Tab-separated table of C-alpha atoms in Angstrom:
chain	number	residue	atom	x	y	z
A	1024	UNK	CA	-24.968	104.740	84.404
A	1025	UNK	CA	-21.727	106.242	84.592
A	1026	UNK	CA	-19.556	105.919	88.226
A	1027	UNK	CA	-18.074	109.290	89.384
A	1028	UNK	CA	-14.547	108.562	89.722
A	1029	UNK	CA	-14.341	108.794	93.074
A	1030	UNK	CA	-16.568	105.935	93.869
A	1031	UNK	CA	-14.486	103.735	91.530
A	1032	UNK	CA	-11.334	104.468	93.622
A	1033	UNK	CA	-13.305	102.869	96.788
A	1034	UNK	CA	-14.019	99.692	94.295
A	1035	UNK	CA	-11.031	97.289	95.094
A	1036	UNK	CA	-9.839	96.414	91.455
A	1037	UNK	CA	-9.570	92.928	91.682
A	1038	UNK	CA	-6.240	92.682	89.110
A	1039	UNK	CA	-4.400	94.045	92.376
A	1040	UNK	CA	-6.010	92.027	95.237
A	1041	UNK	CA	-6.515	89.219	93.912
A	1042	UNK	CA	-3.383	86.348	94.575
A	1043	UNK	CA	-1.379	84.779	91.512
A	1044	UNK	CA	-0.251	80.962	91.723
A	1045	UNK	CA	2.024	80.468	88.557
A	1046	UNK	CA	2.711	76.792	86.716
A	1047	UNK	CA	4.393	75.739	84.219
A	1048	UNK	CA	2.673	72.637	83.620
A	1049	UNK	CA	0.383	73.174	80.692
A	1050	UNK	CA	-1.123	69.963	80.236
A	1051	UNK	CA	-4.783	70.661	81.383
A	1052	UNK	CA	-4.893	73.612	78.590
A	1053	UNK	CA	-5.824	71.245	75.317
A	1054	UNK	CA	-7.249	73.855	73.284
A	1055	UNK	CA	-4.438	76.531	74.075
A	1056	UNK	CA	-1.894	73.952	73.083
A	1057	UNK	CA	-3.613	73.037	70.288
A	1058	UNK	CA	-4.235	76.211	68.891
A	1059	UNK	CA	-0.939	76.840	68.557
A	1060	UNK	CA	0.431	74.317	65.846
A	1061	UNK	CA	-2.733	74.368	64.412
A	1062	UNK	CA	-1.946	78.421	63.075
A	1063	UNK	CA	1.781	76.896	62.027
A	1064	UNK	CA	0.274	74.863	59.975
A	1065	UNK	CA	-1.984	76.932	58.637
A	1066	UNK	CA	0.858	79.386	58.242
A	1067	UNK	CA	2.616	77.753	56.237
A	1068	UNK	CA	-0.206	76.619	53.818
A	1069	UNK	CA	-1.547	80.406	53.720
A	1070	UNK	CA	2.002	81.522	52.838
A	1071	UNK	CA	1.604	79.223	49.847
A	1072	UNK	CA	-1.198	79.843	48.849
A	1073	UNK	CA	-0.701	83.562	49.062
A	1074	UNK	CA	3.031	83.206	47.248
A	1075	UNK	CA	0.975	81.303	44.478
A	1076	UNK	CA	-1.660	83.529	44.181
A	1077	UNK	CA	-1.838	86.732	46.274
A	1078	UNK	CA	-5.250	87.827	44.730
A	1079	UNK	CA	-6.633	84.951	46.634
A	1080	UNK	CA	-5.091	85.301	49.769
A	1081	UNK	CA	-7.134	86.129	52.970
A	1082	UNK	CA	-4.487	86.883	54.858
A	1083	UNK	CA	-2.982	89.714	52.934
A	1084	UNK	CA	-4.868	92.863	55.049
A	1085	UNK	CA	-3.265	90.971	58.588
A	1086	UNK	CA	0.062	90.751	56.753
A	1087	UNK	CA	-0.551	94.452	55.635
A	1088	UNK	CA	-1.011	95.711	59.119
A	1089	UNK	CA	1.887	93.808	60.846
A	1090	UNK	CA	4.018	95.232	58.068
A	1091	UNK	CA	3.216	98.587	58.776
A	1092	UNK	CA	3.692	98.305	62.442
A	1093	UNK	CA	7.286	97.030	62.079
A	1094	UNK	CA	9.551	99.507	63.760
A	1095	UNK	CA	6.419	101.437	65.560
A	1096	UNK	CA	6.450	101.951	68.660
A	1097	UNK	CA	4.998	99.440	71.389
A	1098	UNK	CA	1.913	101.234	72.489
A	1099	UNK	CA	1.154	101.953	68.163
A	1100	UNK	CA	1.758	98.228	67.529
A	1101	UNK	CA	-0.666	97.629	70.190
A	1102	UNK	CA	-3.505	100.014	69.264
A	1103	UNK	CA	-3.376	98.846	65.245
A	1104	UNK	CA	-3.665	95.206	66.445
A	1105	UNK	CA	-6.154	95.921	69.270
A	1106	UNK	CA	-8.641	98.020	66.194
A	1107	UNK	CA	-7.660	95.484	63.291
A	1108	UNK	CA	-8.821	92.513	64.882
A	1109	UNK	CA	-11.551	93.798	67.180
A	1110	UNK	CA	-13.326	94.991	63.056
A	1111	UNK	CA	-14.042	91.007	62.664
A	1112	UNK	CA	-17.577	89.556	63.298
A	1113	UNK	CA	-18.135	88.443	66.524
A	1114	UNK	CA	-19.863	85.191	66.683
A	1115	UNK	CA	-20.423	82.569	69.540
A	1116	UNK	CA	-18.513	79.012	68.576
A	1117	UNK	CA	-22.285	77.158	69.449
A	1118	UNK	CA	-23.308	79.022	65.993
A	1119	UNK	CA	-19.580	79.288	64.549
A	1120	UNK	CA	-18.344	75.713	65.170
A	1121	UNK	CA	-21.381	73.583	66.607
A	1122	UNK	CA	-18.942	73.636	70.100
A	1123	UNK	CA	-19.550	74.984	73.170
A	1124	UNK	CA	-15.690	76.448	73.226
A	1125	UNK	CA	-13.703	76.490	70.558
A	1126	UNK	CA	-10.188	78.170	69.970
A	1127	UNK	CA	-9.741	78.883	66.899
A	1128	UNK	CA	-6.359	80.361	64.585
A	1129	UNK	CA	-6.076	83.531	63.379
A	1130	UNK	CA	-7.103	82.415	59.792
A	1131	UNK	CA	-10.157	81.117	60.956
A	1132	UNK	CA	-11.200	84.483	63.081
A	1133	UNK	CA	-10.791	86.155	59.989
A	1134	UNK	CA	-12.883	83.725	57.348
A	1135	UNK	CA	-15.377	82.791	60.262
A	1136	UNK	CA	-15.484	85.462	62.713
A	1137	UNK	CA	-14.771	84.962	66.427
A	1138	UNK	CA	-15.372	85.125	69.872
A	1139	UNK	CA	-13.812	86.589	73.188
A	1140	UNK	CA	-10.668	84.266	73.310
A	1141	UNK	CA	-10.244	84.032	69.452
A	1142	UNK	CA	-9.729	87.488	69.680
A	1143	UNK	CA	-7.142	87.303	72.651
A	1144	UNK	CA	-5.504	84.967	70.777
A	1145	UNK	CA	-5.207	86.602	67.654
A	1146	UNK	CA	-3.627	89.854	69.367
A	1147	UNK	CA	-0.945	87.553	70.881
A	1148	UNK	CA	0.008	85.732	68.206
A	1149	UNK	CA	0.199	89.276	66.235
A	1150	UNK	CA	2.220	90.967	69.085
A	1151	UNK	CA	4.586	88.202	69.057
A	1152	UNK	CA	5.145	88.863	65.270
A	1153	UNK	CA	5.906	91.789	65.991
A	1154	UNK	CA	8.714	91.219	68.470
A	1155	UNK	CA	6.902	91.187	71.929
A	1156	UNK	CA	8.240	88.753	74.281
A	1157	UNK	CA	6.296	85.921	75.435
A	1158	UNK	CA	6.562	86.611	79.142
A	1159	UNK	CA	5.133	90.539	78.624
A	1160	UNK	CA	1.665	88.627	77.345
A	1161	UNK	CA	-1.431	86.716	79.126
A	1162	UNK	CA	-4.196	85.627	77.653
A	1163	UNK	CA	-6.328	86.339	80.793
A	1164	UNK	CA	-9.783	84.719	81.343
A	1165	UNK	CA	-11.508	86.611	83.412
A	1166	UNK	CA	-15.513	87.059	85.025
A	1167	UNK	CA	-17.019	90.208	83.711
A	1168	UNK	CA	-19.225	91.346	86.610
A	1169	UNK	CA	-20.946	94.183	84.261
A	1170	UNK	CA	-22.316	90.805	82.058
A	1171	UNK	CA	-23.803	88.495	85.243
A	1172	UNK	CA	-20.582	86.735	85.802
A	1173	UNK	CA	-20.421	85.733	82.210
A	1174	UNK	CA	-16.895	84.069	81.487
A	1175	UNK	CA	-14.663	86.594	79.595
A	1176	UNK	CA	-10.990	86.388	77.569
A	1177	UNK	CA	-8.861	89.077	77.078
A	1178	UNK	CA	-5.138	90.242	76.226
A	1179	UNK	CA	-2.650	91.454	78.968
A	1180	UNK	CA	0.367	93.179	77.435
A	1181	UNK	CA	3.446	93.748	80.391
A	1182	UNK	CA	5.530	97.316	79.083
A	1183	UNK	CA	7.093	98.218	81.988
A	1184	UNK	CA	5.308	98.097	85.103
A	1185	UNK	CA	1.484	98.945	83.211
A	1186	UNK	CA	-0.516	96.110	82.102
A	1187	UNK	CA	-2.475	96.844	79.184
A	1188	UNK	CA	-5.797	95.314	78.273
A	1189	UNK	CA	-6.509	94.268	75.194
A	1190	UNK	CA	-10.781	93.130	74.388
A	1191	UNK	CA	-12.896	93.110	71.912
A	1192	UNK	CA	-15.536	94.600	74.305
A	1193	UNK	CA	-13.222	98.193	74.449
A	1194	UNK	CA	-12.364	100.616	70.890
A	1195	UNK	CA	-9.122	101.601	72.812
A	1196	UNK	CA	-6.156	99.516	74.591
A	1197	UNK	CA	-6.965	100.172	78.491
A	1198	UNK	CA	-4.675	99.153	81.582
A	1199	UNK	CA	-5.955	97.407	84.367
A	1200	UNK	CA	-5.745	100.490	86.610
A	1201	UNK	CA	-9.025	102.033	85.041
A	1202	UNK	CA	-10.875	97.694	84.772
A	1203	UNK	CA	-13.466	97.629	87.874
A	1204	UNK	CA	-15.538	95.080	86.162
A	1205	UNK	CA	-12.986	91.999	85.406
A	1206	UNK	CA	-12.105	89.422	88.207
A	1207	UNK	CA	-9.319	87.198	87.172
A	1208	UNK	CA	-9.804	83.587	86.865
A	1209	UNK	CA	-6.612	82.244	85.326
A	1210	UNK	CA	-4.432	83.814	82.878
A	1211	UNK	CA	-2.083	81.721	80.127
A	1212	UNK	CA	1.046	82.165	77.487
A	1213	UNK	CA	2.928	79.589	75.901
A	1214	UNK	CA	5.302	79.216	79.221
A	1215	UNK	CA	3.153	79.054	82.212
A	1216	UNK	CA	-0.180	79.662	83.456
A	1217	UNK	CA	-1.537	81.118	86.853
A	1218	UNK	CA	-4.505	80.360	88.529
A	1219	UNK	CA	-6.228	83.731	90.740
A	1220	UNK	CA	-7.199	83.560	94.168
């Protein structure tokens, strides 16, 4: 059923009324953390491998695309990133990794498949690659109200003052002026995190 768009501007979008606490203390966010040296790691072995023999190297179509977007523009970089990675499998960790919630490294996404954060993840890590700052980027986890409530994770990219929404549930890069359906829960990067009230 499709909303005219003058109901939806009655809809309070719940990115602008909901309240932000920020912390810096990270401690509570294992898997986040642990993500993180887990894909240097596995950086620096895939850059081996692929040095050593770059017919076997899984990687190369990522490194192909991140090459190509050097020197784009923002909002290009964003759409090629948003499309590359939202083309892998999607699969839920109980099947993928026996867990109930499981982050998992860009290399993995792409010999495994994913879900909802892996893919949040993957964009970030990609953006920051390609030169976008650390503050400009959330990984936001969010309740998708369209799904029951279901728990959600997506990618918020700051350019000026637009936030742009990057998820594996959309074919284009949306901002959070035209989301109705999300209600923040807490959103992450590697400085700080912020809870929503």
């Amino acid at each position: 059923m499709t909303v005219p768009a003058e109901a939806l501007s009655k809809i309070p979008n719940a990115f602008f009324t909901t309240r932000q606490i920020a912390s810096e203390d990270l401690s509570a966010f294992t898997k986040w953390t642990g993500v993180l040296p887990r894909y240097e790691e596995a950086k620096e072995a895939m850059d081996e491998r692929c040095a050593n023999d770059p017919k076997d190297c899984p990687a190369a179509k990522w490194e192909a695309m991140l090459k190509e977007q050097q020197g784009k523009l923002l909002k290009q970089k964003l759409d090629a990133v948003n499309r590359f990675f939202n083309a892998v499998t999607y699969i839920e960790d109980s099947a993928n990794y026996g867990s109930v919630d499981y982050w998992a490294t860009p290399y993995e996404m792409m010999e495994r498949g994913a879900d909802c954060e892996d893919y949040a993840i993957a964009k970030y890590i990609s953006l920051k690659r390609l030169g976008v700052a650390e503050r400009d980027m959330r990984i936001m986890i969010v309740q998708d109200n369209n799904l029951g409530g279901i728990m959600h994770a997506v990618l918020q990219v700051t350019v000026g003052n637009t936030r742009h929404l990057l998820d594996n549930q959309a074919t284009t890069v949306t901002t959070v002026n035209e989301i109705y359906h999300y209600r923040p829960i807490y959103a992450i990067n590697e400085q700080q995190w912020w809870a929503y009230q």
